[in-house]
Amino acid sequence: MSNSRLTDAEVSALLSEFPDWTLREDGKAIVRTFRFADFNEAFGFMTRVAIYADKADHHPEWFNVYNRVEMTLTTHDADGLSARDAAMARVIEGYL
Ligand code: H2B
């Protein structure tokens, strides 16, 4: 999958497709906070994401406290958003 940066139009389309994600202030990432019933649910979710991430060789930036997971999707190699982030957001939505 391409590592090239999405155009502004593609970023807009991405945000319309995933209304629960917001564009980071610098425009180089999308962010979302997830809340689960407890740590078990949160970590189960993170495990599913981690397995996908390693297979796809595309890894989230994330922070977890108990039932809360804050996630940032960006493509380091592109210094911004790429199709890899869109694909990952799509997969993640399927885990909820
Ligand atoms: N994850 C993310 N989010 N962005 C990247 O550019 C990236 C990655 N690059 N995971 C991969 C690993 C790269 O460092 C390896 C060498 O393929």
mmCIF file with all atom_site columns, C-alpha atoms and ligand atoms in Angstrom:
data_model
loop_
_atom_site.group_PDB
_atom_site.id
_atom_site.type_symbol
_atom_site.label_atom_id
_atom_site.label_alt_id
_atom_site.label_comp_id
_atom_site.label_asym_id
_atom_site.label_entity_id
_atom_site.label_seq_id
_atom_site.pdbx_PDB_ins_code
_atom_site.Cartn_x
_atom_site.Cartn_y
_atom_site.Cartn_z
_atom_site.occupancy
_atom_site.B_iso_or_equiv
_atom_site.pdbx_formal_charge
_atom_site.auth_seq_id
_atom_site.auth_comp_id
_atom_site.auth_asym_id
_atom_site.auth_atom_id
_atom_site.pdbx_PDB_model_num
ATOM   1   C CA . MET A 1 1  ? 0.000   0.000  0.000  1.00 0.00 ? 1  MET A CA 1
ATOM   2   C CA . SER A 1 2  ? 1.202   3.471  -0.829 1.00 0.00 ? 2  SER A CA 1
ATOM   3   C CA . ASN A 1 3  ? 3.029   5.536  1.762  1.00 0.00 ? 3  ASN A CA 1
ATOM   4   C CA . SER A 1 4  ? 2.419   8.773  -0.124 1.00 0.00 ? 4  SER A CA 1
ATOM   5   C CA . ARG A 1 5  ? 0.592   11.573 1.620  1.00 0.00 ? 5  ARG A CA 1
ATOM   6   C CA . LEU A 1 6  ? -3.127  11.981 1.102  1.00 0.00 ? 6  LEU A CA 1
ATOM   7   C CA . THR A 1 7  ? -4.254  15.153 -0.641 1.00 0.00 ? 7  THR A CA 1
ATOM   8   C CA . ASP A 1 8  ? -6.429  17.644 1.255  1.00 0.00 ? 8  ASP A CA 1
ATOM   9   C CA . ALA A 1 9  ? -9.474  16.262 -0.603 1.00 0.00 ? 9  ALA A CA 1
ATOM   10  C CA . GLU A 1 10 ? -8.566  12.718 0.415  1.00 0.00 ? 10 GLU A CA 1
ATOM   11  C CA . VAL A 1 11 ? -8.135  13.810 4.039  1.00 0.00 ? 11 VAL A CA 1
ATOM   12  C CA . SER A 1 12 ? -11.605 15.419 3.929  1.00 0.00 ? 12 SER A CA 1
ATOM   13  C CA . ALA A 1 13 ? -13.059 12.202 2.532  1.00 0.00 ? 13 ALA A CA 1
ATOM   14  C CA . LEU A 1 14 ? -11.339 10.243 5.301  1.00 0.00 ? 14 LEU A CA 1
ATOM   15  C CA . LEU A 1 15 ? -12.838 12.482 7.987  1.00 0.00 ? 15 LEU A CA 1
ATOM   16  C CA . SER A 1 16 ? -16.316 12.116 6.442  1.00 0.00 ? 16 SER A CA 1
ATOM   17  C CA . GLU A 1 17 ? -15.974 8.351  6.361  1.00 0.00 ? 17 GLU A CA 1
ATOM   18  C CA . PHE A 1 18 ? -14.830 8.264  10.012 1.00 0.00 ? 18 PHE A CA 1
ATOM   19  C CA . PRO A 1 19 ? -16.703 11.000 11.875 1.00 0.00 ? 19 PRO A CA 1
ATOM   20  C CA . ASP A 1 20 ? -15.460 9.766  15.263 1.00 0.00 ? 20 ASP A CA 1
ATOM   21  C CA . TRP A 1 21 ? -11.886 10.593 14.327 1.00 0.00 ? 21 TRP A CA 1
ATOM   22  C CA . THR A 1 22 ? -10.579 14.148 14.336 1.00 0.00 ? 22 THR A CA 1
ATOM   23  C CA . LEU A 1 23 ? -7.708  15.749 12.511 1.00 0.00 ? 23 LEU A CA 1
ATOM   24  C CA . ARG A 1 24 ? -4.770  16.653 14.745 1.00 0.00 ? 24 ARG A CA 1
ATOM   25  C CA . GLU A 1 25 ? -3.966  20.369 14.821 1.00 0.00 ? 25 GLU A CA 1
ATOM   26  C CA . ASP A 1 26 ? -0.978  20.008 12.483 1.00 0.00 ? 26 ASP A CA 1
ATOM   27  C CA . GLY A 1 27 ? -3.081  18.054 9.965  1.00 0.00 ? 27 GLY A CA 1
ATOM   28  C CA . LYS A 1 28 ? -0.624  15.150 9.973  1.00 0.00 ? 28 LYS A CA 1
ATOM   29  C CA . ALA A 1 29 ? -2.649  12.623 11.974 1.00 0.00 ? 29 ALA A CA 1
ATOM   30  C CA . ILE A 1 30 ? -6.102  11.556 13.050 1.00 0.00 ? 30 ILE A CA 1
ATOM   31  C CA . VAL A 1 31 ? -6.921  10.959 16.685 1.00 0.00 ? 31 VAL A CA 1
ATOM   32  C CA . ARG A 1 32 ? -9.628  9.225  18.629 1.00 0.00 ? 32 ARG A CA 1
ATOM   33  C CA . THR A 1 33 ? -10.317 8.314  22.240 1.00 0.00 ? 33 THR A CA 1
ATOM   34  C CA . PHE A 1 34 ? -12.030 4.973  22.876 1.00 0.00 ? 34 PHE A CA 1
ATOM   35  C CA . ARG A 1 35 ? -13.747 4.049  26.123 1.00 0.00 ? 35 ARG A CA 1
ATOM   36  C CA . PHE A 1 36 ? -14.492 0.463  27.108 1.00 0.00 ? 36 PHE A CA 1
ATOM   37  C CA . ALA A 1 37 ? -16.251 -1.227 30.003 1.00 0.00 ? 37 ALA A CA 1
ATOM   38  C CA . ASP A 1 38 ? -12.986 -2.042 31.773 1.00 0.00 ? 38 ASP A CA 1
ATOM   39  C CA . PHE A 1 39 ? -9.289  -2.752 31.258 1.00 0.00 ? 39 PHE A CA 1
ATOM   40  C CA . ASN A 1 40 ? -9.954  -6.254 29.957 1.00 0.00 ? 40 ASN A CA 1
ATOM   41  C CA . GLU A 1 41 ? -12.080 -4.902 27.106 1.00 0.00 ? 41 GLU A CA 1
ATOM   42  C CA . ALA A 1 42 ? -9.619  -2.119 26.356 1.00 0.00 ? 42 ALA A CA 1
ATOM   43  C CA . PHE A 1 43 ? -6.623  -4.423 26.276 1.00 0.00 ? 43 PHE A CA 1
ATOM   44  C CA . GLY A 1 44 ? -8.481  -7.001 24.188 1.00 0.00 ? 44 GLY A CA 1
ATOM   45  C CA . PHE A 1 45 ? -9.134  -4.267 21.644 1.00 0.00 ? 45 PHE A CA 1
ATOM   46  C CA . MET A 1 46 ? -5.502  -3.170 21.753 1.00 0.00 ? 46 MET A CA 1
ATOM   47  C CA . THR A 1 47 ? -4.401  -6.758 21.209 1.00 0.00 ? 47 THR A CA 1
ATOM   48  C CA . ARG A 1 48 ? -6.537  -7.067 18.078 1.00 0.00 ? 48 ARG A CA 1
ATOM   49  C CA . VAL A 1 49 ? -5.191  -3.770 16.781 1.00 0.00 ? 49 VAL A CA 1
ATOM   50  C CA . ALA A 1 50 ? -1.623  -4.823 17.616 1.00 0.00 ? 50 ALA A CA 1
ATOM   51  C CA . ILE A 1 51 ? -1.934  -8.078 15.649 1.00 0.00 ? 51 ILE A CA 1
ATOM   52  C CA . TYR A 1 52 ? -3.236  -6.177 12.620 1.00 0.00 ? 52 TYR A CA 1
ATOM   53  C CA . ALA A 1 53 ? -0.601  -3.462 13.032 1.00 0.00 ? 53 ALA A CA 1
ATOM   54  C CA . ASP A 1 54 ? 2.269   -5.893 13.024 1.00 0.00 ? 54 ASP A CA 1
ATOM   55  C CA . LYS A 1 55 ? 0.949   -7.785 9.992  1.00 0.00 ? 55 LYS A CA 1
ATOM   56  C CA . ALA A 1 56 ? 0.415   -4.506 8.127  1.00 0.00 ? 56 ALA A CA 1
ATOM   57  C CA . ASP A 1 57 ? 3.717   -3.083 9.383  1.00 0.00 ? 57 ASP A CA 1
ATOM   58  C CA . HIS A 1 58 ? 1.813   0.037  10.346 1.00 0.00 ? 58 HIS A CA 1
ATOM   59  C CA . HIS A 1 59 ? 1.706   0.890  14.031 1.00 0.00 ? 59 HIS A CA 1
ATOM   60  C CA . PRO A 1 60 ? -0.502  3.222  16.039 1.00 0.00 ? 60 PRO A CA 1
ATOM   61  C CA . GLU A 1 61 ? 0.682   5.737  18.595 1.00 0.00 ? 61 GLU A CA 1
ATOM   62  C CA . TRP A 1 62 ? -1.427  5.114  21.643 1.00 0.00 ? 62 TRP A CA 1
ATOM   63  C CA . PHE A 1 63 ? -1.880  5.675  25.344 1.00 0.00 ? 63 PHE A CA 1
ATOM   64  C CA . ASN A 1 64 ? -3.969  3.549  27.684 1.00 0.00 ? 64 ASN A CA 1
ATOM   65  C CA . VAL A 1 65 ? -5.262  4.144  31.194 1.00 0.00 ? 65 VAL A CA 1
ATOM   66  C CA . TYR A 1 66 ? -7.625  1.451  32.494 1.00 0.00 ? 66 TYR A CA 1
ATOM   67  C CA . ASN A 1 67 ? -10.634 1.529  30.109 1.00 0.00 ? 67 ASN A CA 1
ATOM   68  C CA . ARG A 1 68 ? -9.472  4.458  27.979 1.00 0.00 ? 68 ARG A CA 1
ATOM   69  C CA . VAL A 1 69 ? -7.377  4.197  24.825 1.00 0.00 ? 69 VAL A CA 1
ATOM   70  C CA . GLU A 1 70 ? -6.175  7.337  23.064 1.00 0.00 ? 70 GLU A CA 1
ATOM   71  C CA . MET A 1 71 ? -4.984  6.577  19.570 1.00 0.00 ? 71 MET A CA 1
ATOM   72  C CA . THR A 1 72 ? -3.163  8.543  16.909 1.00 0.00 ? 72 THR A CA 1
ATOM   73  C CA . LEU A 1 73 ? -2.850  7.307  13.342 1.00 0.00 ? 73 LEU A CA 1
ATOM   74  C CA . THR A 1 74 ? -0.164  8.793  11.142 1.00 0.00 ? 74 THR A CA 1
ATOM   75  C CA . THR A 1 75 ? 2.427   7.552  8.672  1.00 0.00 ? 75 THR A CA 1
ATOM   76  C CA . HIS A 1 76 ? 5.886   8.400  9.939  1.00 0.00 ? 76 HIS A CA 1
ATOM   77  C CA . ASP A 1 77 ? 7.501   7.629  6.588  1.00 0.00 ? 77 ASP A CA 1
ATOM   78  C CA . ALA A 1 78 ? 5.180   10.169 4.909  1.00 0.00 ? 78 ALA A CA 1
ATOM   79  C CA . ASP A 1 79 ? 5.259   12.727 7.738  1.00 0.00 ? 79 ASP A CA 1
ATOM   80  C CA . GLY A 1 80 ? 1.473   12.805 7.473  1.00 0.00 ? 80 GLY A CA 1
ATOM   81  C CA . LEU A 1 81 ? -1.590  10.774 6.596  1.00 0.00 ? 81 LEU A CA 1
ATOM   82  C CA . SER A 1 82 ? -1.508  8.037  3.956  1.00 0.00 ? 82 SER A CA 1
ATOM   83  C CA . ALA A 1 83 ? -3.809  5.305  2.666  1.00 0.00 ? 83 ALA A CA 1
ATOM   84  C CA . ARG A 1 84 ? -2.324  3.085  5.386  1.00 0.00 ? 84 ARG A CA 1
ATOM   85  C CA . ASP A 1 85 ? -4.005  5.205  8.057  1.00 0.00 ? 85 ASP A CA 1
ATOM   86  C CA . ALA A 1 86 ? -7.339  5.031  6.246  1.00 0.00 ? 86 ALA A CA 1
ATOM   87  C CA . ALA A 1 87 ? -7.030  1.241  5.985  1.00 0.00 ? 87 ALA A CA 1
ATOM   88  C CA . MET A 1 88 ? -6.152  0.995  9.645  1.00 0.00 ? 88 MET A CA 1
ATOM   89  C CA . ALA A 1 89 ? -9.064  3.186  10.748 1.00 0.00 ? 89 ALA A CA 1
ATOM   90  C CA . ARG A 1 90 ? -11.374 0.983  8.689  1.00 0.00 ? 90 ARG A CA 1
ATOM   91  C CA . VAL A 1 91 ? -10.073 -2.187 10.338 1.00 0.00 ? 91 VAL A CA 1
ATOM   92  C CA . ILE A 1 92 ? -10.277 -0.638 13.807 1.00 0.00 ? 92 ILE A CA 1
ATOM   93  C CA . GLU A 1 93 ? -13.914 0.362  13.279 1.00 0.00 ? 93 GLU A CA 1
ATOM   94  C CA . GLY A 1 94 ? -14.593 -3.321 12.586 1.00 0.00 ? 94 GLY A CA 1
ATOM   95  C CA . TYR A 1 95 ? -13.196 -4.277 16.007 1.00 0.00 ? 95 TYR A CA 1
ATOM   96  C CA . LEU A 1 96 ? -15.660 -2.086 17.930 1.00 0.00 ? 96 LEU A CA 1
HETATM 97  N N1 . H2B B 2 .  ? 4.025   2.734  11.440 1.00 0.00 ? 1  H2B B N1 1
HETATM 98  C C1 . H2B B 2 .  ? 3.573   3.947  11.159 1.00 0.00 ? 1  H2B B C1 1
HETATM 99  N N2 . H2B B 2 .  ? 2.498   4.426  11.773 1.00 0.00 ? 1  H2B B N2 1
HETATM 100 N N3 . H2B B 2 .  ? 4.185   4.699  10.232 1.00 0.00 ? 1  H2B B N3 1
HETATM 101 C C2 . H2B B 2 .  ? 5.263   4.281  9.570  1.00 0.00 ? 1  H2B B C2 1
HETATM 102 O O1 . H2B B 2 .  ? 5.801   5.005  8.732  1.00 0.00 ? 1  H2B B O1 1
HETATM 103 C C3 . H2B B 2 .  ? 5.771   2.993  9.872  1.00 0.00 ? 1  H2B B C3 1
HETATM 104 C C4 . H2B B 2 .  ? 5.092   2.236  10.864 1.00 0.00 ? 1  H2B B C4 1
HETATM 105 N N4 . H2B B 2 .  ? 6.793   2.503  9.264  1.00 0.00 ? 1  H2B B N4 1
HETATM 106 N N5 . H2B B 2 .  ? 5.551   1.035  11.199 1.00 0.00 ? 1  H2B B N5 1
HETATM 107 C C5 . H2B B 2 .  ? 7.202   1.143  9.389  1.00 0.00 ? 1  H2B B C5 1
HETATM 108 C C6 . H2B B 2 .  ? 6.815   0.545  10.718 1.00 0.00 ? 1  H2B B C6 1
HETATM 109 C C7 . H2B B 2 .  ? 8.702   1.105  9.133  1.00 0.00 ? 1  H2B B C7 1
HETATM 110 O O2 . H2B B 2 .  ? 9.409   1.782  10.157 1.00 0.00 ? 1  H2B B O2 1
HETATM 111 C C8 . H2B B 2 .  ? 9.249   -0.282 8.976  1.00 0.00 ? 1  H2B B C8 1
HETATM 112 C C9 . H2B B 2 .  ? 10.751  -0.268 8.810  1.00 0.00 ? 1  H2B B C9 1
HETATM 113 O O3 . H2B B 2 .  ? 8.645   -0.871 7.855  1.00 0.00 ? 1  H2B B O3 1
#
